[in-house]
């Protein structure tokens, strides 16, 4: 949490929440553990504060400006927008879900979100596809595709969910593409997402089969048989 949040009613979105030394210490510890730091940040000041002290990624970034987006490109920092989070919390389905202080902040970031997406895209920032939905709101995650498609091309939206996060995670040699030697994590779709990426908003209709590491775990298509089962992690009580 490099800046204030929406769900926390007592801080402001522009507040910075760690000193430079604290962020650098986190980055150092993460590096020693073989991983990296990505930071929750909304404003240009918070974003710069995080990446100038070693963060590899920025979550949200709704108030990003062109100069900050350019800095992200120069430093190779990834952006993970979470637009569906604010849209869903503002929907009638979740009326009263947030206290009034958080509702006000949610409106601010929701209105700024698509503009931020456009600024980042024009600067060439590499974007990833992630989530900030908790509990029952998680079922709305696939609606993010339609939101992004109003600003980005289908190709860029798909790259944000495939090759870009693979690069960010340091797994670009095994994930994110359909190539020989890569892990065969593949969705079989009923239509071409490069023509209409919003088909992924409706997985019940658009996804015909789910393949993980070459095994079919779920199939609605009679031409493809399931040959694997999802492991049961929690056993029912007797």
PDB file of C-alpha atoms in Angstrom:
ATOM      1  CA  UNK A   1       0.000   0.000   0.000  1.00  0.00           C
ATOM      2  CA  UNK A   2       2.142   2.877  -1.264  1.00  0.00           C
ATOM      3  CA  UNK A   3      -0.783   5.312  -1.091  1.00  0.00           C
ATOM      4  CA  UNK A   4      -4.237   5.724   0.383  1.00  0.00           C
ATOM      5  CA  UNK A   5      -6.983   3.336  -0.653  1.00  0.00           C
ATOM      6  CA  UNK A   6     -10.640   3.333  -1.640  1.00  0.00           C
ATOM      7  CA  UNK A   7     -11.896   0.873   0.953  1.00  0.00           C
ATOM      8  CA  UNK A   8     -10.040   2.504   3.847  1.00  0.00           C
ATOM      9  CA  UNK A   9     -12.301   5.384   4.971  1.00  0.00           C
ATOM     10  CA  UNK A  10      -9.786   7.332   7.086  1.00  0.00           C
ATOM     11  CA  UNK A  11      -7.023   8.108   4.575  1.00  0.00           C
ATOM     12  CA  UNK A  12      -6.864  10.122   1.374  1.00  0.00           C
ATOM     13  CA  UNK A  13      -6.005   8.649  -2.017  1.00  0.00           C
ATOM     14  CA  UNK A  14      -2.998  10.962  -2.347  1.00  0.00           C
ATOM     15  CA  UNK A  15      -1.445  10.019   0.997  1.00  0.00           C
ATOM     16  CA  UNK A  16       1.953   8.311   0.860  1.00  0.00           C
ATOM     17  CA  UNK A  17       2.217   5.445   3.310  1.00  0.00           C
ATOM     18  CA  UNK A  18       5.891   4.414   3.357  1.00  0.00           C
ATOM     19  CA  UNK A  19       9.195   6.280   3.435  1.00  0.00           C
ATOM     20  CA  UNK A  20      11.750   5.778   0.646  1.00  0.00           C
ATOM     21  CA  UNK A  21      13.922   3.728   3.017  1.00  0.00           C
ATOM     22  CA  UNK A  22      11.001   1.475   3.905  1.00  0.00           C
ATOM     23  CA  UNK A  23      10.170   0.783   0.257  1.00  0.00           C
ATOM     24  CA  UNK A  24      13.812   0.110  -0.564  1.00  0.00           C
ATOM     25  CA  UNK A  25      13.982  -2.302   2.366  1.00  0.00           C
ATOM     26  CA  UNK A  26      10.938  -4.167   1.030  1.00  0.00           C
ATOM     27  CA  UNK A  27      12.481  -4.311  -2.433  1.00  0.00           C
ATOM     28  CA  UNK A  28      15.750  -5.619  -0.987  1.00  0.00           C
ATOM     29  CA  UNK A  29      13.986  -8.322   1.042  1.00  0.00           C
ATOM     30  CA  UNK A  30      11.884  -9.331  -1.957  1.00  0.00           C
ATOM     31  CA  UNK A  31      14.977  -9.560  -4.140  1.00  0.00           C
ATOM     32  CA  UNK A  32      16.722 -11.727  -1.565  1.00  0.00           C
ATOM     33  CA  UNK A  33      13.707 -14.044  -1.670  1.00  0.00           C
ATOM     34  CA  UNK A  34      13.864 -14.227  -5.468  1.00  0.00           C
ATOM     35  CA  UNK A  35      10.808 -12.102  -6.123  1.00  0.00           C
ATOM     36  CA  UNK A  36       9.876  -8.419  -6.512  1.00  0.00           C
ATOM     37  CA  UNK A  37       7.632  -5.623  -5.249  1.00  0.00           C
ATOM     38  CA  UNK A  38       4.506  -4.256  -6.873  1.00  0.00           C
ATOM     39  CA  UNK A  39       2.767  -1.311  -5.233  1.00  0.00           C
ATOM     40  CA  UNK A  40      -0.783  -0.097  -4.711  1.00  0.00           C
ATOM     41  CA  UNK A  41      -0.650   3.528  -5.927  1.00  0.00           C
ATOM     42  CA  UNK A  42      -3.131   5.936  -7.500  1.00  0.00           C
ATOM     43  CA  UNK A  43      -1.506   9.343  -7.985  1.00  0.00           C
ATOM     44  CA  UNK A  44       1.577  10.378 -10.000  1.00  0.00           C
ATOM     45  CA  UNK A  45       3.377  11.254  -6.748  1.00  0.00           C
ATOM     46  CA  UNK A  46       2.654   7.846  -5.224  1.00  0.00           C
ATOM     47  CA  UNK A  47       3.565   6.012  -8.428  1.00  0.00           C
ATOM     48  CA  UNK A  48       6.890   7.842  -8.718  1.00  0.00           C
ATOM     49  CA  UNK A  49       7.577   7.313  -5.025  1.00  0.00           C
ATOM     50  CA  UNK A  50       7.185   3.565  -5.500  1.00  0.00           C
ATOM     51  CA  UNK A  51       9.076   3.060  -8.748  1.00  0.00           C
ATOM     52  CA  UNK A  52      11.942   5.426  -7.881  1.00  0.00           C
ATOM     53  CA  UNK A  53      12.576   3.189  -4.885  1.00  0.00           C
ATOM     54  CA  UNK A  54      12.521  -0.079  -6.797  1.00  0.00           C
ATOM     55  CA  UNK A  55       8.947  -1.286  -7.311  1.00  0.00           C
ATOM     56  CA  UNK A  56       8.573  -3.336 -10.513  1.00  0.00           C
ATOM     57  CA  UNK A  57       4.813  -2.934 -10.804  1.00  0.00           C
ATOM     58  CA  UNK A  58       2.002  -0.509 -10.025  1.00  0.00           C
ATOM     59  CA  UNK A  59      -1.491  -1.665  -9.121  1.00  0.00           C
ATOM     60  CA  UNK A  60      -4.386   0.674 -10.056  1.00  0.00           C
ATOM     61  CA  UNK A  61      -2.650   3.899 -11.224  1.00  0.00           C
ATOM     62  CA  UNK A  62      -5.961   5.647 -11.917  1.00  0.00           C
ATOM     63  CA  UNK A  63      -4.585   9.204 -11.791  1.00  0.00           C
ATOM     64  CA  UNK A  64      -1.426   8.590 -13.814  1.00  0.00           C
ATOM     65  CA  UNK A  65      -0.230  11.478 -16.002  1.00  0.00           C
ATOM     66  CA  UNK A  66       1.778  11.357 -19.266  1.00  0.00           C
ATOM     67  CA  UNK A  67       5.127  12.184 -17.635  1.00  0.00           C
ATOM     68  CA  UNK A  68       4.710   9.454 -15.030  1.00  0.00           C
ATOM     69  CA  UNK A  69       3.638   6.978 -17.700  1.00  0.00           C
ATOM     70  CA  UNK A  70       6.792   7.843 -19.650  1.00  0.00           C
ATOM     71  CA  UNK A  71       8.883   7.209 -16.527  1.00  0.00           C
ATOM     72  CA  UNK A  72       7.262   3.795 -16.125  1.00  0.00           C
ATOM     73  CA  UNK A  73       8.266   2.902 -19.677  1.00  0.00           C
ATOM     74  CA  UNK A  74      11.835   4.084 -19.106  1.00  0.00           C
ATOM     75  CA  UNK A  75      12.158   1.954 -15.973  1.00  0.00           C
ATOM     76  CA  UNK A  76      10.321  -1.065 -17.381  1.00  0.00           C
ATOM     77  CA  UNK A  77       7.562  -0.900 -14.760  1.00  0.00           C
ATOM     78  CA  UNK A  78       4.280  -2.738 -15.372  1.00  0.00           C
ATOM     79  CA  UNK A  79       0.801  -1.341 -14.693  1.00  0.00           C
ATOM     80  CA  UNK A  80      -2.122  -3.480 -13.556  1.00  0.00           C
ATOM     81  CA  UNK A  81      -5.392  -1.521 -13.794  1.00  0.00           C
ATOM     82  CA  UNK A  82      -8.339  -2.850 -11.800  1.00  0.00           C
ATOM     83  CA  UNK A  83     -11.243  -0.980 -13.371  1.00  0.00           C
ATOM     84  CA  UNK A  84     -13.950  -3.560 -12.785  1.00  0.00           C
ATOM     85  CA  UNK A  85     -13.400  -3.230  -9.030  1.00  0.00           C
ATOM     86  CA  UNK A  86     -14.716   0.336  -8.968  1.00  0.00           C
ATOM     87  CA  UNK A  87     -17.437  -0.282 -11.538  1.00  0.00           C
ATOM     88  CA  UNK A  88     -18.744  -3.252  -9.586  1.00  0.00           C
ATOM     89  CA  UNK A  89     -18.666  -1.511  -6.204  1.00  0.00           C
ATOM     90  CA  UNK A  90     -20.619   1.381  -7.764  1.00  0.00           C
ATOM     91  CA  UNK A  91     -23.278  -0.909  -9.245  1.00  0.00           C
ATOM     92  CA  UNK A  92     -26.780  -1.244  -7.736  1.00  0.00           C
ATOM     93  CA  UNK A  93     -25.908  -4.858  -6.905  1.00  0.00           C
ATOM     94  CA  UNK A  94     -23.641  -3.635  -4.105  1.00  0.00           C
ATOM     95  CA  UNK A  95     -25.470  -0.572  -2.853  1.00  0.00           C
ATOM     96  CA  UNK A  96     -24.336   0.103   0.705  1.00  0.00           C
ATOM     97  CA  UNK A  97     -21.302  -2.168   0.357  1.00  0.00           C
ATOM     98  CA  UNK A  98     -18.946   0.742   1.085  1.00  0.00           C
ATOM     99  CA  UNK A  99     -19.196   3.481   3.740  1.00  0.00           C
ATOM    100  CA  UNK A 100     -19.963   6.935   2.340  1.00  0.00           C
ATOM    101  CA  UNK A 101     -16.304   8.043   2.641  1.00  0.00           C
ATOM    102  CA  UNK A 102     -15.215   5.134   0.458  1.00  0.00           C
ATOM    103  CA  UNK A 103     -18.085   5.620  -1.983  1.00  0.00           C
ATOM    104  CA  UNK A 104     -16.833   9.145  -2.677  1.00  0.00           C
ATOM    105  CA  UNK A 105     -13.303   7.905  -3.359  1.00  0.00           C
ATOM    106  CA  UNK A 106     -14.631   5.043  -5.469  1.00  0.00           C
ATOM    107  CA  UNK A 107     -16.451   7.533  -7.701  1.00  0.00           C
ATOM    108  CA  UNK A 108     -13.220   9.510  -8.176  1.00  0.00           C
ATOM    109  CA  UNK A 109     -11.120   6.552  -9.263  1.00  0.00           C
ATOM    110  CA  UNK A 110     -13.909   5.101 -11.411  1.00  0.00           C
ATOM    111  CA  UNK A 111     -14.250   8.316 -13.410  1.00  0.00           C
ATOM    112  CA  UNK A 112     -10.470   8.571 -13.905  1.00  0.00           C
ATOM    113  CA  UNK A 113      -9.860   4.926 -14.793  1.00  0.00           C
ATOM    114  CA  UNK A 114     -10.419   4.886 -18.561  1.00  0.00           C
ATOM    115  CA  UNK A 115      -8.446   8.111 -19.022  1.00  0.00           C
ATOM    116  CA  UNK A 116      -5.539   6.511 -17.160  1.00  0.00           C
ATOM    117  CA  UNK A 117      -5.756   3.463 -19.401  1.00  0.00           C
ATOM    118  CA  UNK A 118      -5.533   5.662 -22.493  1.00  0.00           C
ATOM    119  CA  UNK A 119      -2.582   7.666 -21.120  1.00  0.00           C
ATOM    120  CA  UNK A 120      -0.684   4.490 -20.261  1.00  0.00           C
ATOM    121  CA  UNK A 121      -1.388   2.911 -23.642  1.00  0.00           C
ATOM    122  CA  UNK A 122      -0.277   5.992 -25.580  1.00  0.00           C
ATOM    123  CA  UNK A 123       2.985   6.090 -23.606  1.00  0.00           C
ATOM    124  CA  UNK A 124       3.651   2.406 -24.278  1.00  0.00           C
ATOM    125  CA  UNK A 125       3.316   1.184 -20.681  1.00  0.00           C
ATOM    126  CA  UNK A 126       3.037  -2.605 -20.511  1.00  0.00           C
ATOM    127  CA  UNK A 127      -0.206  -3.482 -18.770  1.00  0.00           C
ATOM    128  CA  UNK A 128      -1.228  -6.658 -16.976  1.00  0.00           C
ATOM    129  CA  UNK A 129      -4.574  -8.162 -16.065  1.00  0.00           C
ATOM    130  CA  UNK A 130      -5.208  -8.548 -12.347  1.00  0.00           C
ATOM    131  CA  UNK A 131      -7.891  -8.235  -9.732  1.00  0.00           C
ATOM    132  CA  UNK A 132      -8.770  -6.299  -6.612  1.00  0.00           C
ATOM    133  CA  UNK A 133     -12.192  -7.891  -6.122  1.00  0.00           C
ATOM    134  CA  UNK A 134     -12.788  -9.566  -2.791  1.00  0.00           C
ATOM    135  CA  UNK A 135     -15.267 -12.188  -1.671  1.00  0.00           C
ATOM    136  CA  UNK A 136     -18.475 -12.426  -3.719  1.00  0.00           C
ATOM    137  CA  UNK A 137     -17.398  -9.568  -5.993  1.00  0.00           C
ATOM    138  CA  UNK A 138     -14.820 -11.877  -7.570  1.00  0.00           C
ATOM    139  CA  UNK A 139     -17.435 -13.331  -9.910  1.00  0.00           C
ATOM    140  CA  UNK A 140     -17.402 -10.030 -11.837  1.00  0.00           C
ATOM    141  CA  UNK A 141     -13.708 -10.219 -12.787  1.00  0.00           C
ATOM    142  CA  UNK A 142     -14.260 -11.172 -16.433  1.00  0.00           C
ATOM    143  CA  UNK A 143     -16.169  -7.907 -16.987  1.00  0.00           C
ATOM    144  CA  UNK A 144     -12.781  -6.165 -17.005  1.00  0.00           C
ATOM    145  CA  UNK A 145     -12.326  -7.250 -20.635  1.00  0.00           C
ATOM    146  CA  UNK A 146     -15.252  -5.142 -21.835  1.00  0.00           C
ATOM    147  CA  UNK A 147     -14.134  -2.101 -19.848  1.00  0.00           C
ATOM    148  CA  UNK A 148     -10.628  -2.199 -21.302  1.00  0.00           C
ATOM    149  CA  UNK A 149     -11.939  -2.856 -24.806  1.00  0.00           C
ATOM    150  CA  UNK A 150     -13.598   0.570 -24.798  1.00  0.00           C
ATOM    151  CA  UNK A 151     -10.091   2.102 -24.897  1.00  0.00           C
ATOM    152  CA  UNK A 152      -7.657  -0.619 -26.016  1.00  0.00           C
ATOM    153  CA  UNK A 153      -7.513  -2.899 -29.051  1.00  0.00           C
ATOM    154  CA  UNK A 154      -8.451  -6.565 -28.544  1.00  0.00           C
ATOM    155  CA  UNK A 155      -4.796  -7.498 -29.092  1.00  0.00           C
ATOM    156  CA  UNK A 156      -3.557  -5.222 -26.305  1.00  0.00           C
ATOM    157  CA  UNK A 157      -6.246  -6.467 -23.944  1.00  0.00           C
ATOM    158  CA  UNK A 158      -5.257 -10.079 -24.635  1.00  0.00           C
ATOM    159  CA  UNK A 159      -1.561  -9.291 -24.223  1.00  0.00           C
ATOM    160  CA  UNK A 160      -2.342  -7.855 -20.796  1.00  0.00           C
ATOM    161  CA  UNK A 161      -3.693 -11.261 -19.743  1.00  0.00           C
ATOM    162  CA  UNK A 162      -1.018 -13.415 -21.402  1.00  0.00           C
ATOM    163  CA  UNK A 163       2.447 -12.365 -22.518  1.00  0.00           C
ATOM    164  CA  UNK A 164       2.785  -9.205 -20.384  1.00  0.00           C
ATOM    165  CA  UNK A 165       2.233 -10.836 -16.976  1.00  0.00           C
ATOM    166  CA  UNK A 166       4.453 -13.720 -18.061  1.00  0.00           C
ATOM    167  CA  UNK A 167       7.233 -11.196 -18.673  1.00  0.00           C
ATOM    168  CA  UNK A 168       6.570  -9.415 -15.401  1.00  0.00           C
ATOM    169  CA  UNK A 169       6.766 -12.683 -13.455  1.00  0.00           C
ATOM    170  CA  UNK A 170       9.971 -13.716 -15.217  1.00  0.00           C
ATOM    171  CA  UNK A 171       8.250 -16.648 -16.936  1.00  0.00           C
ATOM    172  CA  UNK A 172       8.222 -15.403 -20.527  1.00  0.00           C
ATOM    173  CA  UNK A 173      10.132 -18.485 -21.697  1.00  0.00           C
ATOM    174  CA  UNK A 174       7.370 -20.876 -20.585  1.00  0.00           C
ATOM    175  CA  UNK A 175       4.113 -18.918 -20.256  1.00  0.00           C
ATOM    176  CA  UNK A 176       2.006 -16.394 -22.145  1.00  0.00           C
ATOM    177  CA  UNK A 177       2.276 -17.819 -25.672  1.00  0.00           C
ATOM    178  CA  UNK A 178       1.320 -20.911 -27.625  1.00  0.00           C
ATOM    179  CA  UNK A 179       4.733 -22.172 -28.694  1.00  0.00           C
ATOM    180  CA  UNK A 180       6.733 -25.376 -28.679  1.00  0.00           C
ATOM    181  CA  UNK A 181       8.262 -25.925 -25.266  1.00  0.00           C
ATOM    182  CA  UNK A 182       5.801 -23.644 -23.456  1.00  0.00           C
ATOM    183  CA  UNK A 183       3.287 -24.868 -20.890  1.00  0.00           C
ATOM    184  CA  UNK A 184       0.055 -25.685 -22.697  1.00  0.00           C
ATOM    185  CA  UNK A 185      -2.289 -23.512 -20.628  1.00  0.00           C
ATOM    186  CA  UNK A 186      -4.929 -22.822 -23.255  1.00  0.00           C
ATOM    187  CA  UNK A 187      -8.567 -21.735 -23.528  1.00  0.00           C
ATOM    188  CA  UNK A 188     -10.604 -23.074 -26.452  1.00  0.00           C
ATOM    189  CA  UNK A 189     -13.089 -20.380 -27.434  1.00  0.00           C
ATOM    190  CA  UNK A 190     -16.283 -20.288 -29.466  1.00  0.00           C
ATOM    191  CA  UNK A 191     -15.179 -17.152 -31.372  1.00  0.00           C
ATOM    192  CA  UNK A 192     -12.069 -15.132 -32.207  1.00  0.00           C
ATOM    193  CA  UNK A 193     -11.199 -12.747 -29.330  1.00  0.00           C
ATOM    194  CA  UNK A 194      -9.004 -10.689 -31.674  1.00  0.00           C
ATOM    195  CA  UNK A 195     -12.234  -9.662 -33.368  1.00  0.00           C
ATOM    196  CA  UNK A 196     -14.251  -9.206 -30.175  1.00  0.00           C
ATOM    197  CA  UNK A 197     -12.425  -9.597 -26.870  1.00  0.00           C
ATOM    198  CA  UNK A 198     -15.635  -8.962 -24.933  1.00  0.00           C
ATOM    199  CA  UNK A 199     -16.658 -12.573 -25.559  1.00  0.00           C
ATOM    200  CA  UNK A 200     -14.487 -13.315 -22.521  1.00  0.00           C
ATOM    201  CA  UNK A 201     -16.976 -11.363 -20.399  1.00  0.00           C
ATOM    202  CA  UNK A 202     -19.302 -14.344 -20.758  1.00  0.00           C
ATOM    203  CA  UNK A 203     -17.180 -17.434 -20.067  1.00  0.00           C
ATOM    204  CA  UNK A 204     -20.215 -19.691 -19.749  1.00  0.00           C
ATOM    205  CA  UNK A 205     -20.939 -19.131 -23.448  1.00  0.00           C
ATOM    206  CA  UNK A 206     -17.521 -18.397 -24.928  1.00  0.00           C
ATOM    207  CA  UNK A 207     -15.187 -20.925 -23.267  1.00  0.00           C
ATOM    208  CA  UNK A 208     -15.508 -24.387 -24.778  1.00  0.00           C
ATOM    209  CA  UNK A 209     -12.633 -26.037 -22.945  1.00  0.00           C
ATOM    210  CA  UNK A 210      -9.877 -25.324 -20.420  1.00  0.00           C
ATOM    211  CA  UNK A 211      -6.460 -26.930 -20.879  1.00  0.00           C
ATOM    212  CA  UNK A 212      -3.713 -26.750 -18.252  1.00  0.00           C
ATOM    213  CA  UNK A 213      -0.261 -28.113 -19.021  1.00  0.00           C
ATOM    214  CA  UNK A 214      -1.709 -30.107 -21.900  1.00  0.00           C
ATOM    215  CA  UNK A 215      -4.549 -31.740 -19.932  1.00  0.00           C
ATOM    216  CA  UNK A 216      -8.239 -30.959 -20.448  1.00  0.00           C
ATOM    217  CA  UNK A 217      -9.777 -30.087 -17.083  1.00  0.00           C
ATOM    218  CA  UNK A 218     -13.109 -28.784 -18.377  1.00  0.00           C
ATOM    219  CA  UNK A 219     -14.894 -29.251 -21.688  1.00  0.00           C
ATOM    220  CA  UNK A 220     -18.306 -28.250 -23.010  1.00  0.00           C
ATOM    221  CA  UNK A 221     -17.383 -29.372 -26.523  1.00  0.00           C
ATOM    222  CA  UNK A 222     -18.139 -32.953 -27.482  1.00  0.00           C
ATOM    223  CA  UNK A 223     -15.082 -33.003 -29.739  1.00  0.00           C
ATOM    224  CA  UNK A 224     -12.769 -32.540 -26.754  1.00  0.00           C
ATOM    225  CA  UNK A 225     -12.922 -34.974 -23.848  1.00  0.00           C
ATOM    226  CA  UNK A 226     -11.836 -34.181 -20.312  1.00  0.00           C
ATOM    227  CA  UNK A 227      -8.763 -36.159 -19.273  1.00  0.00           C
ATOM    228  CA  UNK A 228      -7.949 -34.567 -15.905  1.00  0.00           C
ATOM    229  CA  UNK A 229      -9.711 -33.668 -12.684  1.00  0.00           C
ATOM    230  CA  UNK A 230      -9.350 -30.605 -10.510  1.00  0.00           C
ATOM    231  CA  UNK A 231      -7.778 -31.754  -7.218  1.00  0.00           C
ATOM    232  CA  UNK A 232     -10.086 -31.644  -4.212  1.00  0.00           C
ATOM    233  CA  UNK A 233      -8.378 -29.339  -1.713  1.00  0.00           C
ATOM    234  CA  UNK A 234     -11.003 -29.407   1.030  1.00  0.00           C
ATOM    235  CA  UNK A 235     -12.821 -32.588   1.977  1.00  0.00           C
ATOM    236  CA  UNK A 236     -16.398 -32.431   3.178  1.00  0.00           C
ATOM    237  CA  UNK A 237     -16.896 -33.027   6.887  1.00  0.00           C
ATOM    238  CA  UNK A 238     -18.343 -36.426   7.795  1.00  0.00           C
TER     239      UNK A 238
END
